[in-house]
């Protein structure tokens, strides 16, 4: 179907259902070039274009009818719009196996609740094409989590699932962890920022058991979980039995030096864990020393480490610099937000200048003033791996 025909089809559907044409949708469809390799229709509501009209349920109805049976469209990005559970009922028509070609569906930050998640889960029971589903920012709560957990036990196609900021409670997180224990096809999962009132971290027990049993997961995001040292200890225990995870995101938790000690022991043993994000925890100098020991350990495969904003001072940062110099694997190190005193600035400036820590692989840049070296923030950080519709394996190129 040519782009002009797709746009004309949208206009005709709107006329048939007495739906007001959304100029943004029509313009995007007119500009979309269909190829034999598939195309993603991008209609995010947070577009930088000030005149973009956000999609509502009626817009989604017209769009889904227009795209039905269109094998050229393999991705749909309708994040940051005003889609509700009713709109999801229209969208799932695109996931019916007899006509489905969608491999990625982005619904982030709409107004989808538990009922909408249930509809999506039912459609995924039979779907064999969708690889990536992004639902972050929708308040699906425990009900939605339970239905998605149920479908994960039967769906063998989905590779990426994002459920950050979905108001999941402890029971919802635990249900998903249990389901992931037997799912061998998901590569990337994001459960960040749930609503966990308890400080006992019961969810971490189930997450640890999941990691011990799961042999396929490559990327796990557990940011803003309220996790402390006990949770870190439990996760590390599960990871010691895990042979697949490569990217562990622990941003914005409550991990201190005691929790990092368990992570350091894990780094000495793991032959898969390549990226760790500890940004915005509180590991301090002693925690940095523990990490340095693990990083410098012979056989450690960690490539990328972020300790941004961790109350680390000169002693801890210099130990990390020494570990970087000793490591044969570590190539990316992110340190901004810590106490960057003169000795630290000098050492990191030298590593950047020598090429041991290239500018593209750190979040600081060196400059000189009055004969002294200082570090400024360079707006770079860990690059999130995305398991979308066209990704079959985890990228292992050290240049990432």
Short mmCIF file of C-alpha atoms in Angstrom, two decimals, residues 65-320:
data_model
loop_
_atom_site.label_atom_id
_atom_site.label_comp_id
_atom_site.label_asym_id
_atom_site.label_seq_id
_atom_site.Cartn_x
_atom_site.Cartn_y
_atom_site.Cartn_z
CA UNK A 65 -8.68 -0.12 10.74
CA UNK A 66 -6.41 1.62 8.24
CA UNK A 67 -3.41 -0.54 9.16
CA UNK A 68 -5.26 -3.85 9.38
CA UNK A 69 -3.81 -6.34 6.87
CA UNK A 70 -0.98 -3.94 6.00
CA UNK A 71 2.05 -6.22 6.04
CA UNK A 72 4.48 -3.37 5.43
CA UNK A 73 3.90 -1.77 8.85
CA UNK A 74 5.88 -3.72 11.44
CA UNK A 75 6.10 -1.14 14.22
CA UNK A 76 3.73 1.33 15.85
CA UNK A 77 4.79 4.07 18.27
CA UNK A 78 1.82 5.81 19.90
CA UNK A 79 3.42 6.60 23.24
CA UNK A 80 2.60 9.76 25.24
CA UNK A 81 -0.94 10.10 23.91
CA UNK A 82 -4.43 9.93 25.43
CA UNK A 83 -5.22 6.30 24.72
CA UNK A 84 -7.36 4.48 27.28
CA UNK A 85 -8.50 0.88 27.73
CA UNK A 86 -11.09 1.46 24.99
CA UNK A 87 -8.35 2.38 22.56
CA UNK A 88 -6.44 -0.78 23.42
CA UNK A 89 -9.49 -2.81 22.35
CA UNK A 90 -9.08 -1.26 18.89
CA UNK A 91 -5.32 -1.73 18.75
CA UNK A 92 -5.39 -5.45 19.50
CA UNK A 93 -7.01 -5.99 16.10
CA UNK A 94 -3.48 -5.46 14.78
CA UNK A 95 -2.24 -8.39 16.87
CA UNK A 96 -4.60 -11.02 15.48
CA UNK A 97 -2.48 -13.81 14.04
CA UNK A 98 -4.32 -14.05 10.74
CA UNK A 99 -3.39 -10.49 9.83
CA UNK A 100 -0.64 -9.47 12.26
CA UNK A 101 2.66 -8.05 11.09
CA UNK A 102 3.48 -5.87 14.11
CA UNK A 103 6.77 -6.67 15.77
CA UNK A 104 6.94 -3.65 18.09
CA UNK A 105 4.20 -1.72 19.89
CA UNK A 106 4.99 1.35 22.01
CA UNK A 107 2.15 2.47 24.31
CA UNK A 108 4.25 4.25 26.93
CA UNK A 109 2.65 6.94 29.08
CA UNK A 110 -0.94 6.75 27.96
CA UNK A 111 -3.98 6.24 30.22
CA UNK A 112 -4.17 2.45 30.06
CA UNK A 113 -5.27 0.66 33.23
CA UNK A 114 -5.62 -2.94 34.35
CA UNK A 115 -8.51 -3.70 31.99
CA UNK A 116 -6.47 -2.58 28.99
CA UNK A 117 -3.52 -4.69 30.08
CA UNK A 118 -5.88 -7.67 30.36
CA UNK A 119 -7.03 -7.14 26.76
CA UNK A 120 -3.42 -6.97 25.60
CA UNK A 121 -2.53 -10.11 27.52
CA UNK A 122 -5.39 -12.06 25.93
CA UNK A 123 -4.24 -10.99 22.46
CA UNK A 124 -0.69 -12.14 23.22
CA UNK A 125 -1.82 -15.66 24.08
CA UNK A 126 -2.15 -16.42 20.36
CA UNK A 127 0.14 -13.82 18.83
CA UNK A 128 3.40 -15.06 17.32
CA UNK A 129 4.82 -11.85 15.81
CA UNK A 130 5.13 -9.16 18.50
CA UNK A 131 8.67 -8.91 19.88
CA UNK A 132 8.54 -5.65 21.83
CA UNK A 133 5.80 -4.26 24.08
CA UNK A 134 6.36 -0.99 25.96
CA UNK A 135 3.75 -0.11 28.58
CA UNK A 136 5.80 2.04 30.96
CA UNK A 137 3.89 4.93 32.51
CA UNK A 138 0.47 3.27 32.33
CA UNK A 139 -1.11 2.57 35.73
CA UNK A 140 -1.97 -1.06 35.13
CA UNK A 141 -1.38 -1.92 38.82
CA UNK A 142 -1.70 -5.43 40.24
CA UNK A 143 -4.54 -6.50 37.93
CA UNK A 144 -2.59 -5.74 34.77
CA UNK A 145 0.57 -7.32 36.15
CA UNK A 146 -1.28 -10.53 36.99
CA UNK A 147 -2.66 -10.89 33.45
CA UNK A 148 0.68 -10.14 31.83
CA UNK A 149 2.41 -12.60 34.16
CA UNK A 150 -0.08 -15.25 33.11
CA UNK A 151 0.53 -14.72 29.40
CA UNK A 152 4.32 -14.85 29.88
CA UNK A 153 3.91 -18.50 30.79
CA UNK A 154 2.51 -19.33 27.33
CA UNK A 155 3.84 -16.65 24.96
CA UNK A 156 7.12 -17.72 23.37
CA UNK A 157 7.68 -14.75 21.05
CA UNK A 158 7.95 -11.56 23.11
CA UNK A 159 11.57 -10.37 23.55
CA UNK A 160 11.17 -7.01 25.31
CA UNK A 161 8.68 -5.93 28.00
CA UNK A 162 8.73 -2.50 29.64
CA UNK A 163 6.60 -1.99 32.74
CA UNK A 164 8.34 0.88 34.52
CA UNK A 165 6.23 3.36 36.50
CA UNK A 166 3.10 1.20 36.20
CA UNK A 167 2.12 1.37 39.90
CA UNK A 168 2.88 -2.31 40.37
CA UNK A 169 2.61 -3.44 43.98
CA UNK A 170 4.57 -6.18 45.72
CA UNK A 171 2.19 -8.91 44.59
CA UNK A 172 2.36 -7.71 40.99
CA UNK A 173 6.15 -7.65 40.93
CA UNK A 174 6.33 -11.09 42.52
CA UNK A 175 3.84 -12.51 40.01
CA UNK A 176 5.95 -11.25 37.13
CA UNK A 177 9.14 -12.59 38.72
CA UNK A 178 7.61 -16.03 39.12
CA UNK A 179 6.46 -16.03 35.48
CA UNK A 180 9.89 -14.95 34.27
CA UNK A 181 11.43 -17.91 36.05
CA UNK A 182 10.03 -20.22 33.38
CA UNK A 183 10.08 -17.84 30.39
CA UNK A 184 13.10 -18.46 28.15
CA UNK A 185 12.35 -16.03 25.32
CA UNK A 186 12.22 -12.58 26.94
CA UNK A 187 15.55 -10.80 26.58
CA UNK A 188 14.84 -7.47 28.27
CA UNK A 189 12.51 -6.57 31.16
CA UNK A 190 11.97 -3.25 32.93
CA UNK A 191 10.14 -3.28 36.27
CA UNK A 192 11.48 0.04 37.56
CA UNK A 193 9.63 2.37 39.91
CA UNK A 194 6.85 0.18 41.29
CA UNK A 195 4.88 1.07 44.43
CA UNK A 196 6.42 -1.11 47.14
CA UNK A 197 5.37 0.04 50.62
CA UNK A 198 7.29 -2.64 52.51
CA UNK A 199 10.98 -2.30 53.33
CA UNK A 200 11.31 -6.05 53.78
CA UNK A 201 11.97 -6.51 50.05
CA UNK A 202 9.96 -9.70 49.63
CA UNK A 203 10.04 -9.14 45.88
CA UNK A 204 13.83 -9.53 45.87
CA UNK A 205 13.51 -13.13 47.08
CA UNK A 206 11.38 -13.98 44.03
CA UNK A 207 13.61 -11.96 41.71
CA UNK A 208 16.63 -13.89 42.99
CA UNK A 209 14.89 -17.21 42.42
CA UNK A 210 13.90 -16.05 38.94
CA UNK A 211 17.48 -15.14 38.06
CA UNK A 212 18.69 -18.51 39.30
CA UNK A 213 16.18 -20.33 37.09
CA UNK A 214 16.03 -18.10 34.01
CA UNK A 215 18.55 -18.86 31.28
CA UNK A 216 17.52 -16.36 28.61
CA UNK A 217 17.20 -12.88 30.12
CA UNK A 218 19.95 -10.50 29.01
CA UNK A 219 18.83 -7.13 30.36
CA UNK A 220 17.06 -6.37 33.66
CA UNK A 221 16.02 -2.91 34.86
CA UNK A 222 15.30 -2.56 38.59
CA UNK A 223 15.70 1.17 39.09
CA UNK A 224 13.84 3.02 41.86
CA UNK A 225 12.79 -0.18 43.62
CA UNK A 226 13.73 1.10 47.07
CA UNK A 227 16.22 -1.77 47.23
CA UNK A 228 18.76 -1.79 50.03
CA UNK A 229 21.68 -4.01 50.95
CA UNK A 230 19.53 -7.02 51.85
CA UNK A 231 17.92 -6.94 48.43
CA UNK A 232 21.33 -6.59 46.79
CA UNK A 233 22.53 -9.64 48.68
CA UNK A 234 19.54 -11.68 47.50
CA UNK A 235 19.91 -10.58 43.89
CA UNK A 236 23.60 -11.41 43.91
CA UNK A 237 22.84 -14.89 45.20
CA UNK A 238 20.51 -15.50 42.26
CA UNK A 239 22.92 -13.99 39.77
CA UNK A 240 25.68 -16.34 40.86
CA UNK A 241 23.52 -19.14 39.43
CA UNK A 242 22.58 -17.18 36.32
CA UNK A 243 24.43 -17.72 33.06
CA UNK A 244 22.84 -15.16 30.77
CA UNK A 245 22.29 -11.66 32.22
CA UNK A 246 24.55 -9.00 30.69
CA UNK A 247 22.97 -5.69 31.71
CA UNK A 248 21.87 -4.94 35.30
CA UNK A 249 20.24 -1.58 36.01
CA UNK A 250 20.08 -0.68 39.73
CA UNK A 251 19.76 3.09 39.43
CA UNK A 252 18.24 5.18 42.22
CA UNK A 253 18.10 2.57 44.96
CA UNK A 254 19.45 2.48 48.53
CA UNK A 255 22.49 0.27 48.01
CA UNK A 256 25.47 1.11 50.24
CA UNK A 257 28.96 -0.32 50.66
CA UNK A 258 27.59 -3.48 52.31
CA UNK A 259 25.40 -4.31 49.34
CA UNK A 260 28.15 -3.54 46.85
CA UNK A 261 30.41 -6.02 48.62
CA UNK A 262 28.09 -8.81 47.43
CA UNK A 263 28.07 -7.37 43.92
CA UNK A 264 31.85 -7.27 43.90
CA UNK A 265 32.05 -10.96 44.76
CA UNK A 266 29.61 -11.63 41.93
CA UNK A 267 31.79 -9.73 39.44
CA UNK A 268 34.70 -12.00 40.30
CA UNK A 269 32.66 -15.06 39.32
CA UNK A 270 30.32 -13.93 36.55
CA UNK A 271 31.29 -14.64 32.95
CA UNK A 272 28.33 -12.82 31.45
CA UNK A 273 27.60 -9.58 33.37
CA UNK A 274 29.00 -6.78 31.20
CA UNK A 275 27.10 -3.62 32.21
CA UNK A 276 26.14 -2.43 35.71
CA UNK A 277 24.37 0.86 36.45
CA UNK A 278 24.64 1.89 40.11
CA UNK A 279 23.89 5.56 39.53
CA UNK A 280 22.30 7.44 42.44
CA UNK A 281 22.92 4.95 45.21
CA UNK A 282 25.21 5.56 48.21
CA UNK A 283 28.24 3.30 47.92
CA UNK A 284 30.80 5.90 49.12
CA UNK A 285 34.56 5.25 49.17
CA UNK A 286 34.41 1.81 50.73
CA UNK A 287 31.84 0.62 48.22
CA UNK A 288 33.98 1.95 45.37
CA UNK A 289 36.94 0.03 46.80
CA UNK A 290 34.89 -3.18 46.82
CA UNK A 291 33.85 -2.57 43.21
CA UNK A 292 37.43 -1.88 42.22
CA UNK A 293 38.51 -5.20 43.62
CA UNK A 294 35.87 -7.01 41.60
CA UNK A 295 36.60 -5.08 38.40
CA UNK A 296 40.34 -5.73 38.59
CA UNK A 297 39.89 -9.43 39.38
CA UNK A 298 41.37 -11.70 36.69
CA UNK A 299 38.58 -12.92 34.44
CA UNK A 300 36.08 -10.17 35.33
CA UNK A 301 34.14 -9.38 32.12
CA UNK A 302 32.49 -6.11 33.21
CA UNK A 303 32.75 -3.59 30.38
CA UNK A 304 30.66 -0.65 31.52
CA UNK A 305 30.11 0.76 35.02
CA UNK A 306 28.25 3.82 36.24
CA UNK A 307 28.72 5.11 39.80
CA UNK A 308 27.29 8.57 39.16
CA UNK A 309 26.08 10.42 42.27
CA UNK A 310 27.20 7.90 44.88
CA UNK A 311 28.95 10.11 47.46
CA UNK A 312 32.32 8.72 46.36
CA UNK A 313 35.38 10.78 47.25
CA UNK A 314 39.01 10.88 46.20
CA UNK A 315 40.01 7.53 47.68
CA UNK A 316 37.19 5.62 46.03
CA UNK A 317 37.50 7.29 42.64
CA UNK A 318 41.25 6.73 42.51
CA UNK A 319 40.73 3.06 43.32
CA UNK A 320 38.29 2.82 40.41
#
